[in-house]
mmCIF file of C-alpha atoms in Angstrom:
data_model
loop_
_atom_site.group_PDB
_atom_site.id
_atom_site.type_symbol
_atom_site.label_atom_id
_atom_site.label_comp_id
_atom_site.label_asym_id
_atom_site.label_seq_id
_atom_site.Cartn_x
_atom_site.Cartn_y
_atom_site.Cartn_z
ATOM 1 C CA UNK A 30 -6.791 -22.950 1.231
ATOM 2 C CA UNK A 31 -4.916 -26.203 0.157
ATOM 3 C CA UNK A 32 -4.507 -29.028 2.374
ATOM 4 C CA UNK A 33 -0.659 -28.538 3.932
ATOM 5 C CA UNK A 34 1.229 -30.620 6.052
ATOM 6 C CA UNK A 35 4.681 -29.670 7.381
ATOM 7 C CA UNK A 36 7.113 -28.103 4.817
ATOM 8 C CA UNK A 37 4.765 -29.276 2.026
ATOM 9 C CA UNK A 38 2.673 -26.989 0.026
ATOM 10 C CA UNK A 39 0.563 -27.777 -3.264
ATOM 11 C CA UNK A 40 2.636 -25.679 -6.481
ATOM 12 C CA UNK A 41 0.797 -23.622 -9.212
ATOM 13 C CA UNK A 42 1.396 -26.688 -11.602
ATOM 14 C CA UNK A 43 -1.196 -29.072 -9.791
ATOM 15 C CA UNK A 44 1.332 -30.991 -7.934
ATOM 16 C CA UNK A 45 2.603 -31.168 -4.320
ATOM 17 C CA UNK A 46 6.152 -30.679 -3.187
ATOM 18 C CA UNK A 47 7.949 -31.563 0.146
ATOM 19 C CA UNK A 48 10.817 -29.613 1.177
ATOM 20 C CA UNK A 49 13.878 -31.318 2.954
ATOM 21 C CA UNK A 50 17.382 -29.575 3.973
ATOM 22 C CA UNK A 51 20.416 -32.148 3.357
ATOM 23 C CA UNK A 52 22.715 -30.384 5.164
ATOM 24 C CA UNK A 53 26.093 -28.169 4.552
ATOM 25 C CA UNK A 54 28.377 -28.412 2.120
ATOM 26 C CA UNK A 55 31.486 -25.988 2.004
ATOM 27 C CA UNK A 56 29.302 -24.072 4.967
ATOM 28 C CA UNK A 57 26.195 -24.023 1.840
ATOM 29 C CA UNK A 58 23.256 -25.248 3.271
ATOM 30 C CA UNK A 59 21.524 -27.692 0.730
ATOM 31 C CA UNK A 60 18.389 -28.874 0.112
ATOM 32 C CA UNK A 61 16.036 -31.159 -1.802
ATOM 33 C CA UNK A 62 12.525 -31.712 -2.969
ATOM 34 C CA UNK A 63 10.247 -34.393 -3.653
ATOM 35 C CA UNK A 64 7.359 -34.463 -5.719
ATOM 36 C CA UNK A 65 3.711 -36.287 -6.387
ATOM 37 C CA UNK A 66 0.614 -35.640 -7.567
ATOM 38 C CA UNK A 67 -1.043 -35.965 -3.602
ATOM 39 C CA UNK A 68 -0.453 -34.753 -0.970
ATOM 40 C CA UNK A 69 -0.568 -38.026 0.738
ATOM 41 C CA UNK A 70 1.975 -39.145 -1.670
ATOM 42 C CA UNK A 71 4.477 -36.386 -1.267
ATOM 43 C CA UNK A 72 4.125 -36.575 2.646
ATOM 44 C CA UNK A 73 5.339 -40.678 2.291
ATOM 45 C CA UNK A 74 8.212 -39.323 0.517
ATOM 46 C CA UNK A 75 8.984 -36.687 2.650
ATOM 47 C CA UNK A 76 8.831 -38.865 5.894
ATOM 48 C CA UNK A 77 11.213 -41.415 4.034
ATOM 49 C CA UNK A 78 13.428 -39.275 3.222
ATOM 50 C CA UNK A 79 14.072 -37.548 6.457
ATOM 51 C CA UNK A 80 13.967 -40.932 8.252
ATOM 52 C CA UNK A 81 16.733 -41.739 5.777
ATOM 53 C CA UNK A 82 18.679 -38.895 6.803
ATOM 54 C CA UNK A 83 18.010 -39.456 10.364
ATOM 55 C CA UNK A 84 19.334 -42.852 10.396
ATOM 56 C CA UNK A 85 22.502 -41.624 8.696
ATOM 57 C CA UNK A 86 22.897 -39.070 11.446
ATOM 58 C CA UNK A 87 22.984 -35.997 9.516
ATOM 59 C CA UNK A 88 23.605 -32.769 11.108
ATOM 60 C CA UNK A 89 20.821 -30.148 11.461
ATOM 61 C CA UNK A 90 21.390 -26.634 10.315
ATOM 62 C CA UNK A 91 20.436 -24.386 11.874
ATOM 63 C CA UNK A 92 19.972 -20.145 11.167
ATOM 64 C CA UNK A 93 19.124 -18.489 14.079
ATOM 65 C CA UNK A 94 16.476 -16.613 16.219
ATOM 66 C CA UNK A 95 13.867 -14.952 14.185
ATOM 67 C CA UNK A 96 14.547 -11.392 15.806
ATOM 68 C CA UNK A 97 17.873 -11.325 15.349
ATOM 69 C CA UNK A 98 17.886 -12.190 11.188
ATOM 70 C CA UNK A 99 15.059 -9.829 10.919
ATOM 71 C CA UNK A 100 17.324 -6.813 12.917
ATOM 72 C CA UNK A 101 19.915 -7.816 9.880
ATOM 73 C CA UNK A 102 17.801 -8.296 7.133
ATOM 74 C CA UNK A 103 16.063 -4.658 7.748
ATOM 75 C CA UNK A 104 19.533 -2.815 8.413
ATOM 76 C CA UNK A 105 21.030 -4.312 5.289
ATOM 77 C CA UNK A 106 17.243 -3.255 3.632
ATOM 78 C CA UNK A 107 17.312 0.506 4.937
ATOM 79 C CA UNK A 108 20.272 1.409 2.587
ATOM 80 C CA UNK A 109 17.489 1.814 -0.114
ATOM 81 C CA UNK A 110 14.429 2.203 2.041
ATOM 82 C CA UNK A 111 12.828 5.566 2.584
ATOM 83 C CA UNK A 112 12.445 6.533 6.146
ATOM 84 C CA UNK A 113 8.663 5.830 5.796
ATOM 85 C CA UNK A 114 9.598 2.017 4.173
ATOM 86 C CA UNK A 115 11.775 1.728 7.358
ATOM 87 C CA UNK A 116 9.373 2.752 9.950
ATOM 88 C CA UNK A 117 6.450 0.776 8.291
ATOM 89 C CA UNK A 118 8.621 -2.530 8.462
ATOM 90 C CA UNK A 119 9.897 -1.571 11.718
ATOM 91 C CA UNK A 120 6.397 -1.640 13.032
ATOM 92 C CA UNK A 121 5.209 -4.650 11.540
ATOM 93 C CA UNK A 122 8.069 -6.908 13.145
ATOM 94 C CA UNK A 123 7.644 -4.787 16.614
ATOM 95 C CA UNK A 124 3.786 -5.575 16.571
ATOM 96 C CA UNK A 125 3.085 -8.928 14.918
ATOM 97 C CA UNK A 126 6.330 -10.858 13.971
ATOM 98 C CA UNK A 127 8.616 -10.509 17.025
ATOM 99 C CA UNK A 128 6.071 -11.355 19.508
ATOM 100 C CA UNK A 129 4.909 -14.129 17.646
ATOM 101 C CA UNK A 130 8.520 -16.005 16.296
ATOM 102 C CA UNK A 131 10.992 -13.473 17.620
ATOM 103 C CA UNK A 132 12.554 -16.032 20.343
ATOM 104 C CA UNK A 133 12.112 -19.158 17.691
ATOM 105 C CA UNK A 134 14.769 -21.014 15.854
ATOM 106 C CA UNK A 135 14.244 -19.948 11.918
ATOM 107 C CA UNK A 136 14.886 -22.954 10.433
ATOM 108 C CA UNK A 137 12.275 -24.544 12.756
ATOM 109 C CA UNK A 138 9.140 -22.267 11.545
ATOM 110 C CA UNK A 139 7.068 -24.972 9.420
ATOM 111 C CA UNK A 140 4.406 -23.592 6.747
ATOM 112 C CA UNK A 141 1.891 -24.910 9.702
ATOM 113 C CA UNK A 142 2.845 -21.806 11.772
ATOM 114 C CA UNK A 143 2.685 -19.662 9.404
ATOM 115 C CA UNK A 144 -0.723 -20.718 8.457
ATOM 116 C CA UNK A 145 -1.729 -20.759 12.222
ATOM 117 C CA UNK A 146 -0.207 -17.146 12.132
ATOM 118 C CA UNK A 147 -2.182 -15.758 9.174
ATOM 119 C CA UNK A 148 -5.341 -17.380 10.630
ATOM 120 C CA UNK A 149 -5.395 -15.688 13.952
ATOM 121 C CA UNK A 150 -4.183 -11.925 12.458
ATOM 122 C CA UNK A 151 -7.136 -12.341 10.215
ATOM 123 C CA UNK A 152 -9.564 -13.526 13.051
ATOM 124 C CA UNK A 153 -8.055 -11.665 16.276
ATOM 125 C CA UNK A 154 -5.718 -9.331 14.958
ATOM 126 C CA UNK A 155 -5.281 -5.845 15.854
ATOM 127 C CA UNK A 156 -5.757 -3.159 18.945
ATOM 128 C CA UNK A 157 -9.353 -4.254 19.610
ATOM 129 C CA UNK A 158 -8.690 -8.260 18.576
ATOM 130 C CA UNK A 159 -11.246 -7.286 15.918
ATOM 131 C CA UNK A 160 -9.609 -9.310 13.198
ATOM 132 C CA UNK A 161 -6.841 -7.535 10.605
ATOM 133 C CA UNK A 162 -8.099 -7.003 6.517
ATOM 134 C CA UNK A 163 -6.631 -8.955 4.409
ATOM 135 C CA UNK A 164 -4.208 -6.290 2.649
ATOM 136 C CA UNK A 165 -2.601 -5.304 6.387
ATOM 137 C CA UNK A 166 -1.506 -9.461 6.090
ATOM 138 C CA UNK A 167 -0.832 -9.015 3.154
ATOM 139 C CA UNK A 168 1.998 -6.322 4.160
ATOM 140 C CA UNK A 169 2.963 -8.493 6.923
ATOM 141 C CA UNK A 170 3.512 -11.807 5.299
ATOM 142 C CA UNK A 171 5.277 -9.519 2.981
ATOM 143 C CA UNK A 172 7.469 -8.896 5.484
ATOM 144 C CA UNK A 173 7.963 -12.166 6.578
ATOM 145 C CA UNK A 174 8.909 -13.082 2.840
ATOM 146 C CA UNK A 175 11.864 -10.586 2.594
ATOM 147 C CA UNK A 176 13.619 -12.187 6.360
ATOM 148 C CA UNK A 177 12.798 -15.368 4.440
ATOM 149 C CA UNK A 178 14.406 -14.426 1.254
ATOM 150 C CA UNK A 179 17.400 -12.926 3.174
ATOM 151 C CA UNK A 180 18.213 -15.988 5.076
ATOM 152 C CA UNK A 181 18.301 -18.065 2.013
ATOM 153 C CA UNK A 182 20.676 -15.899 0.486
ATOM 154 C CA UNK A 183 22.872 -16.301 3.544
ATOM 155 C CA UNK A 184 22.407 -19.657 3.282
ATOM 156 C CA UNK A 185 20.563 -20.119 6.270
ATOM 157 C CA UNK A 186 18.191 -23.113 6.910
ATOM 158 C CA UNK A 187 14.857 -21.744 5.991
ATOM 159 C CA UNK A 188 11.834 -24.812 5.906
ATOM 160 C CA UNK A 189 8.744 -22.580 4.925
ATOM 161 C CA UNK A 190 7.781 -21.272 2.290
ATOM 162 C CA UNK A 191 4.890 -18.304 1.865
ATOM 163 C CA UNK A 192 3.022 -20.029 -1.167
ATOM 164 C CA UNK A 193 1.191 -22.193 1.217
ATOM 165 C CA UNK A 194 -1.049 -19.219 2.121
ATOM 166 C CA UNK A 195 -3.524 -17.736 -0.320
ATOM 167 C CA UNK A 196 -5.334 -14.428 0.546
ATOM 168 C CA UNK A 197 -8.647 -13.398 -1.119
ATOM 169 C CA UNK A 198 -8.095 -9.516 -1.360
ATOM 170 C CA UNK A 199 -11.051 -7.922 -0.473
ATOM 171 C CA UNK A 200 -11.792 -4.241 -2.069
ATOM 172 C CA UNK A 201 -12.721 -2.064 0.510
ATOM 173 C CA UNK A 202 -15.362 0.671 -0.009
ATOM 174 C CA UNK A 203 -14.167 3.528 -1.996
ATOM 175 C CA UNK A 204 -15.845 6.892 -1.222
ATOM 176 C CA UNK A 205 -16.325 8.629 -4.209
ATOM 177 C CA UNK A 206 -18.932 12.058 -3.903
ATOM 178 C CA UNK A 207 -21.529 12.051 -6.075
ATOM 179 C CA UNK A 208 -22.379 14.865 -8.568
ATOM 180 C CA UNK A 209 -24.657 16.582 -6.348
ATOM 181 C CA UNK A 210 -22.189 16.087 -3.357
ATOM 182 C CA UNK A 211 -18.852 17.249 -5.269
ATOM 183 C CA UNK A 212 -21.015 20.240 -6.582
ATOM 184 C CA UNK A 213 -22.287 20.999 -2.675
ATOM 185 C CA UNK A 214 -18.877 20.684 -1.344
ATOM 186 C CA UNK A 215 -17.808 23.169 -4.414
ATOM 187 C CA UNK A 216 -20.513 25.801 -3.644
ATOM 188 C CA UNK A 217 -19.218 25.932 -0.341
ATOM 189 C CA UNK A 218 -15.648 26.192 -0.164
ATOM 190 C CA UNK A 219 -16.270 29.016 -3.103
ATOM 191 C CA UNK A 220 -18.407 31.111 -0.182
ATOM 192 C CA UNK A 221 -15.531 30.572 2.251
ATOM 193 C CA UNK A 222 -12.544 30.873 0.024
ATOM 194 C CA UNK A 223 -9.457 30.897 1.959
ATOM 195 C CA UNK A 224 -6.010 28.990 1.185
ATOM 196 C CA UNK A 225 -7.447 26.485 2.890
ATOM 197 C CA UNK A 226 -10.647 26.312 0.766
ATOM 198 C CA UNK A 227 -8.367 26.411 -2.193
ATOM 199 C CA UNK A 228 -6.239 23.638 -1.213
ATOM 200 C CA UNK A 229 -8.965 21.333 -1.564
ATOM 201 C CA UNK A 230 -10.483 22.370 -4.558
ATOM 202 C CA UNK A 231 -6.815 22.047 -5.797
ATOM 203 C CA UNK A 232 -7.408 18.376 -4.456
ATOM 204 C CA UNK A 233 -10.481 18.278 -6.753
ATOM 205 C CA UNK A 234 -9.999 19.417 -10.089
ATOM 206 C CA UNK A 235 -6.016 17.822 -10.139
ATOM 207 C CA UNK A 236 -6.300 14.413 -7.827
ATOM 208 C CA UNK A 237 -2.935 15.030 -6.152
ATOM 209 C CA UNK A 238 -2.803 13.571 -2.806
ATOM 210 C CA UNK A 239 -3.068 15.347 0.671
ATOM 211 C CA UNK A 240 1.125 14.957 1.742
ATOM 212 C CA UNK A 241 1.460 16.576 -1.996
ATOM 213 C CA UNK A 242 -0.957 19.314 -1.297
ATOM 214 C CA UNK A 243 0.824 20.448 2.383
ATOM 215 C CA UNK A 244 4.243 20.054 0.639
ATOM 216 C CA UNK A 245 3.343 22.592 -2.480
ATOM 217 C CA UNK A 246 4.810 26.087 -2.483
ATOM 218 C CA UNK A 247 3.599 28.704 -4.981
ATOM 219 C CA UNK A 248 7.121 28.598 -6.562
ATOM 220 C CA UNK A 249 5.252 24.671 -7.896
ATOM 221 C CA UNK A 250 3.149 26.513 -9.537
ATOM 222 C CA UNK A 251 3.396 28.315 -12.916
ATOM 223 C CA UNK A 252 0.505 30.239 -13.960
ATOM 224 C CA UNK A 253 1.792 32.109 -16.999
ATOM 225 C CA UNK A 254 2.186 28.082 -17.930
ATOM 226 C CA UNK A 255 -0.890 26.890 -16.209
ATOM 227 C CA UNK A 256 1.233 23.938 -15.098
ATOM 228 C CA UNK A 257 2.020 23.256 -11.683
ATOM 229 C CA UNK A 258 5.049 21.008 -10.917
ATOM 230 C CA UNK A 259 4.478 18.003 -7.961
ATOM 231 C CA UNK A 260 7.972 16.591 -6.480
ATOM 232 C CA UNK A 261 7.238 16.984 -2.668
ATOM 233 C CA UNK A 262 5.507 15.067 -0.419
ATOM 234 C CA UNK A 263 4.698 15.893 3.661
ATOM 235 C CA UNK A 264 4.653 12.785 6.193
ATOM 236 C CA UNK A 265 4.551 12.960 9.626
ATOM 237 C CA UNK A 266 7.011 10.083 10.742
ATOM 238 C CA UNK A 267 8.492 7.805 13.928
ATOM 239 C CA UNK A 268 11.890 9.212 14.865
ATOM 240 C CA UNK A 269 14.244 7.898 17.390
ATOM 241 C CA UNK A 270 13.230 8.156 21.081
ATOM 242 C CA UNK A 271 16.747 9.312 22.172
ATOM 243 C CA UNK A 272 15.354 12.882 19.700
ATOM 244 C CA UNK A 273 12.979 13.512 23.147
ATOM 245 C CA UNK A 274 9.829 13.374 20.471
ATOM 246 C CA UNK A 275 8.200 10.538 18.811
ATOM 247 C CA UNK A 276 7.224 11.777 15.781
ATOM 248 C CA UNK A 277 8.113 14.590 13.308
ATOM 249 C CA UNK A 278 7.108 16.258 10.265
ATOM 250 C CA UNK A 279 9.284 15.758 7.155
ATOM 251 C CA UNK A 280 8.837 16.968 3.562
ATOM 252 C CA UNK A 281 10.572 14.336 1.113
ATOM 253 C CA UNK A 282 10.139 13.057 -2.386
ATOM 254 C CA UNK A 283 6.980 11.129 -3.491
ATOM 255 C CA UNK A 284 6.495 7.604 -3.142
ATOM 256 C CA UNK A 285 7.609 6.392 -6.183
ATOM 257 C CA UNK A 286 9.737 8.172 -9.367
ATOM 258 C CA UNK A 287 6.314 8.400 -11.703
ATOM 259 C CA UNK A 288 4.959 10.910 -8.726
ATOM 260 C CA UNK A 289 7.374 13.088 -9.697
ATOM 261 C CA UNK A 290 4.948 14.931 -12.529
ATOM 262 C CA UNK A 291 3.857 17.798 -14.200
ATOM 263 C CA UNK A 292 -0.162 18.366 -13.881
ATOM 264 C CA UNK A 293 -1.832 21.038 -16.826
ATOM 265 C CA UNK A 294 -4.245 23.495 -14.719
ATOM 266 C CA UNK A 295 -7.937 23.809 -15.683
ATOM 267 C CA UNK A 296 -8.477 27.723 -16.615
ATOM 268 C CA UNK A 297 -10.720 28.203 -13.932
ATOM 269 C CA UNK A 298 -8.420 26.806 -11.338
ATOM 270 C CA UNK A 299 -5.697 29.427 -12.333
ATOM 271 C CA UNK A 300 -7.772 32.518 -12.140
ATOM 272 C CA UNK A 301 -8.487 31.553 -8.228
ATOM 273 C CA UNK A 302 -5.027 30.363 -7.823
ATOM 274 C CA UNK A 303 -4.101 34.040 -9.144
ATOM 275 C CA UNK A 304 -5.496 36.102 -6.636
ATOM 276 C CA UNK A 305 -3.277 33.929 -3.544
ATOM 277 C CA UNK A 306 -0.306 33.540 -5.088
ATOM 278 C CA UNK A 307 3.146 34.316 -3.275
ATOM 279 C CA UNK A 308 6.006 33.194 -4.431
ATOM 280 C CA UNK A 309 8.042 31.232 -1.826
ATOM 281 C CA UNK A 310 5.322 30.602 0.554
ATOM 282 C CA UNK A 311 3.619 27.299 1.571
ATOM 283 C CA UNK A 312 0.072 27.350 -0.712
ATOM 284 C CA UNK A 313 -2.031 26.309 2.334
ATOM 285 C CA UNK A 314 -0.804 28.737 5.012
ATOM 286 C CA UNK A 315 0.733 31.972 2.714
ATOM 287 C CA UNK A 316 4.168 31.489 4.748
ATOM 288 C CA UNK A 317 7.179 30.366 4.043
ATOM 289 C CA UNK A 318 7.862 28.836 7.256
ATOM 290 C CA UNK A 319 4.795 27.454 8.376
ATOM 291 C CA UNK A 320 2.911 24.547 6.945
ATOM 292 C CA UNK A 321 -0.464 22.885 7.687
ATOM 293 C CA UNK A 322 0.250 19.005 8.110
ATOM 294 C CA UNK A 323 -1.579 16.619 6.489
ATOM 295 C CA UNK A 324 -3.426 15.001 9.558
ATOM 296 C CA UNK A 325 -4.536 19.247 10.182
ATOM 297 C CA UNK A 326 -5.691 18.819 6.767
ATOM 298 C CA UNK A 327 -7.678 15.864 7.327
ATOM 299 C CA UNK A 328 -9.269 17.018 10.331
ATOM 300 C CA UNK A 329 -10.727 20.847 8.937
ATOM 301 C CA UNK A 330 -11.600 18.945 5.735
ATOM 302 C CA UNK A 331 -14.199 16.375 7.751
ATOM 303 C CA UNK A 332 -15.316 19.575 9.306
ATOM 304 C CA UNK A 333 -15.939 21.088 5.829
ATOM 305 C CA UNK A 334 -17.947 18.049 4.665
ATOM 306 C CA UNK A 335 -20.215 18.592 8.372
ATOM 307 C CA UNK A 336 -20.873 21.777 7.492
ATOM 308 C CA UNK A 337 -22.024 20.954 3.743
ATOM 309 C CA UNK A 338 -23.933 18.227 4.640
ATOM 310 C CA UNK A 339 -22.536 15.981 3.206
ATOM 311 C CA UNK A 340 -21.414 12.038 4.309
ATOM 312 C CA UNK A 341 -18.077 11.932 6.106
ATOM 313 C CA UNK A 342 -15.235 10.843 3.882
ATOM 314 C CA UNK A 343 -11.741 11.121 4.121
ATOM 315 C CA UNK A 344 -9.479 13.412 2.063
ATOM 316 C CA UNK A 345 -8.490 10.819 -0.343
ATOM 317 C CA UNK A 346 -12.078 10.497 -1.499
ATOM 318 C CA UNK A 347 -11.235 14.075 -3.056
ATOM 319 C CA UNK A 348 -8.794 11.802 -5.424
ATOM 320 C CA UNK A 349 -11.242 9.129 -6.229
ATOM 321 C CA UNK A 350 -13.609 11.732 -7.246
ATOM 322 C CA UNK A 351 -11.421 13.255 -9.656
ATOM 323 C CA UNK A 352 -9.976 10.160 -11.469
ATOM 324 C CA UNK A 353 -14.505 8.942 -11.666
ATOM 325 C CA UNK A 354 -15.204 12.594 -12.935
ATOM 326 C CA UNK A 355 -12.088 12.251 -15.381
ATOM 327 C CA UNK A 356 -13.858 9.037 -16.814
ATOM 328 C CA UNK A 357 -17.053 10.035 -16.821
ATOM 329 C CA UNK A 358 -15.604 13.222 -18.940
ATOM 330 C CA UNK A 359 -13.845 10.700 -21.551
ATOM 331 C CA UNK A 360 -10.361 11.473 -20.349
ATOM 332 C CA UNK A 361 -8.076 8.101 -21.848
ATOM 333 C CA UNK A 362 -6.706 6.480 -19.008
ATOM 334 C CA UNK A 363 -3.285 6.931 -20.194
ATOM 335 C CA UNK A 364 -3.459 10.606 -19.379
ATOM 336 C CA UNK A 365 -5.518 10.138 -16.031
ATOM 337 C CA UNK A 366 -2.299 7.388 -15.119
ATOM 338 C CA UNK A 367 0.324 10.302 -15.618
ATOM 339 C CA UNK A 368 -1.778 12.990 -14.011
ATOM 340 C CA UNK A 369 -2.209 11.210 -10.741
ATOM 341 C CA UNK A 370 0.923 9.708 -10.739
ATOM 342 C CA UNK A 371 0.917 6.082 -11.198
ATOM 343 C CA UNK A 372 3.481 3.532 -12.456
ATOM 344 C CA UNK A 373 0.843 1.913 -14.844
ATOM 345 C CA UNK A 374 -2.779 2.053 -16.361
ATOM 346 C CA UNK A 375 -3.849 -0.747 -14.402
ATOM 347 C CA UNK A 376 -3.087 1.028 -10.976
ATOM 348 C CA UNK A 377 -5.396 3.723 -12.116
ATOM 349 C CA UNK A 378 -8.668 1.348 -13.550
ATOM 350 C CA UNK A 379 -8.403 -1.105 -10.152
ATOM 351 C CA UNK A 380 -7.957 1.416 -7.560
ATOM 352 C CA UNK A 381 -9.247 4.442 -8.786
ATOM 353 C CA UNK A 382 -11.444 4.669 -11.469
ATOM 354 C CA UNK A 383 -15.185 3.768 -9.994
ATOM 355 C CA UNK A 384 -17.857 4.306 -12.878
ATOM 356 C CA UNK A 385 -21.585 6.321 -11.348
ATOM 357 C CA UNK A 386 -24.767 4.093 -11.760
ATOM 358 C CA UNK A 387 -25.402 6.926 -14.288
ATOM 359 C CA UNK A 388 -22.946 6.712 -16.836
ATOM 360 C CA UNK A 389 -23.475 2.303 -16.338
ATOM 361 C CA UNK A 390 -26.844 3.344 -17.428
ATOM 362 C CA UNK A 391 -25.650 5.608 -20.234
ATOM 363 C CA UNK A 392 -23.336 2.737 -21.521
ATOM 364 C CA UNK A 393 -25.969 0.440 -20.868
ATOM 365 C CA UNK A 394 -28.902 2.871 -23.080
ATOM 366 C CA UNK A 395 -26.350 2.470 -26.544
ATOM 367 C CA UNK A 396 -28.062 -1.075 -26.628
ATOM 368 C CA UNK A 397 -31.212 0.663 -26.993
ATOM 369 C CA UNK A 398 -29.635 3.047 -29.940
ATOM 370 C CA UNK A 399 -28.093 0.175 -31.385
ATOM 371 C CA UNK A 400 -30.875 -2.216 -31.718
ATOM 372 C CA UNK A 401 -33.923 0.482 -32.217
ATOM 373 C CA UNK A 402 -36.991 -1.537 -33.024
ATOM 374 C CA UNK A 403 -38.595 0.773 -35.942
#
């Protein structure tokens, strides 16, 4: 992480920039920059400059407690936000932002706190103090960007600025079941077949995720077409307390428009998706009004995987497998992007795609075929 001193930050171009407000004009807050190629240099600036102002006796603007511009910036924000977007940023200012700068003056947050901030989520963070990962900052710096954002547009004195922190995203472990695993798990759920049973494997041979898989009706699914239709999605989600519950299930659409998709049925999918179906009932209970709920799901499906034998996992290793067994198949990644719903190829090759030591080694074996020694 670059050396930083207060409201000065080192810029992708190589050089350092200090940050100074000038003041209001026509109720505009203005400001001004200085530049140098060290940061010792910039900071000499910077100190002149605001000792310049100070001596003319320039009034400081100010914007406001943290709490209450994030309150504003996330009403004016849920207009467009799904409920979920809402309750995620509603829990990230409740449980790291508020109790950390809620009661501060916004204009007086330097890039110092922030970095002091970042440092202690990453080391300390969390339930336990065990330290948060790097993408869970990620999401709340995030959110610390858009109150930052918003204040500047209502020209409100704003002095840091969230290039001064620089995260190395770490990839987590992705569970993907092996061959022999995936064909375990298979053998098993065929000897137990129930909807249940089926809803997985429906998991496994088409990728879609688990709030896709409670949401589906057999009115999704066309079989005469061998096509079935994803545009639901089950959450369970944070309501108001004044309700008398805390949570509740909701069904709404996907996370993003390209989840809304059409997914072509392997043959031997649709002859065991024939002998369940009816029409206007849930696919995972065989009612129309009564669903199994994703955490449900998650729960019998680590029960499944006991039973098998096989190393715990969560359900959303059932989606990694499929997009590793599409590659390993040859499926172009252009398909696999539209069949699991993403927004672009790259999505699907850096957070899905996660190639067996087995086909490496095939790839690896075409040296041998290419240069044969004869």
């Amino acid at each position: 992480m670059p050396r930083t001193g207060e409201n000065i930050y080192k810029r992708k171009d190589g050089r350092w920039e200090g940050r100074y407000m000038k003041g209001r004009v026509d109720g505009k807050t203005q400001y001004g920059a200085v530049y140098a190629k060290s940061y010792k240099e910039v900071k000499e600036k910077l100190e002149s400059v605001k000792k310049e102002f100070t001596e003319r006796k320039q009034p400081v603007a100010t914007a406001g407690k943290v709490a209450d511009i994030g309150n504003k910036w996330l009403s004016e924000m849920s207009v467009t936000l799904k409920k979920s977007s809402i309750n995620k940023y509603e829990d990230i200012l409740r449980r790291y932002i508020f109790p950390e700068f809620g009661d501060k003056e916004l204009s007086s947050i330097t890039n110092q706190h922030i970095i002091r901030f970042t440092n202690s989520l990453l080391s300390g963070g969390g339930v336990k103090k065990q330290g948060l990962s790097t993408a869970t900052v990620a999401e709340i710096l995030s959110t610390m960007n858009g109150i930052r954002v918003y204040a500047m547009k209502m020209d409100l004195s704003v002095s840091f600025s969230l290039e001064c922190i620089s995260l190395k995203r770490e990839q987590g472990d992705i569970r993907v079941f092996s061959l022999e695993e995936e064909e375990k798990l298979l053998s098993y759920l065929k000897e137990h077949l129930d909807l249940f049973s089926l809803g997985v494997m429906l998991c496994l041979y088409t990728g879609i995720r688990v709030g896709e898989l409670c949401a589906m009706k057999w009115d999704d699914i066309n079989l005469l077409e061998r096509q079935m239709h994803v545009s639901k999605t089950m959450q369970r989600l944070r309501v108001d307390a004044a309700s008398g519950k805390r949570t509740e299930v909701r069904i709404l659409e996907p996370k993003s428009a390209c989840s809304v998709r059409m997914i072509p049925l392997p043959e031997v999918l649709v002859e065991l998706l024939t002998e369940f179906h009816k029409p206007g009932a849930y696919v995972l209970t065989g009612k129309e009004n009564r669903y199994v709920e994703p955490r449900t799901m998650q729960n019998r499906f680590k029960k499944i995987l006991s039973a098998s034998h096989i190393r715990d996992a969560n359900f959303h290793a059932t989606r990694h497998t499929f997009a590793t067994r599409c590659i390993e198949l040859g499926f172009d990644i252009k398909s696999l992007s539209e069949i699991l719903g993403h927004a672009s190829v790259s999505i699907t090759m850096n957070r899905y795609v996660h190639p067996s030591m087995a086909l490496k080694a095939e790839n690896m074996n075409r040296f041998s075929e290419l240069f044969a020694v004869k």
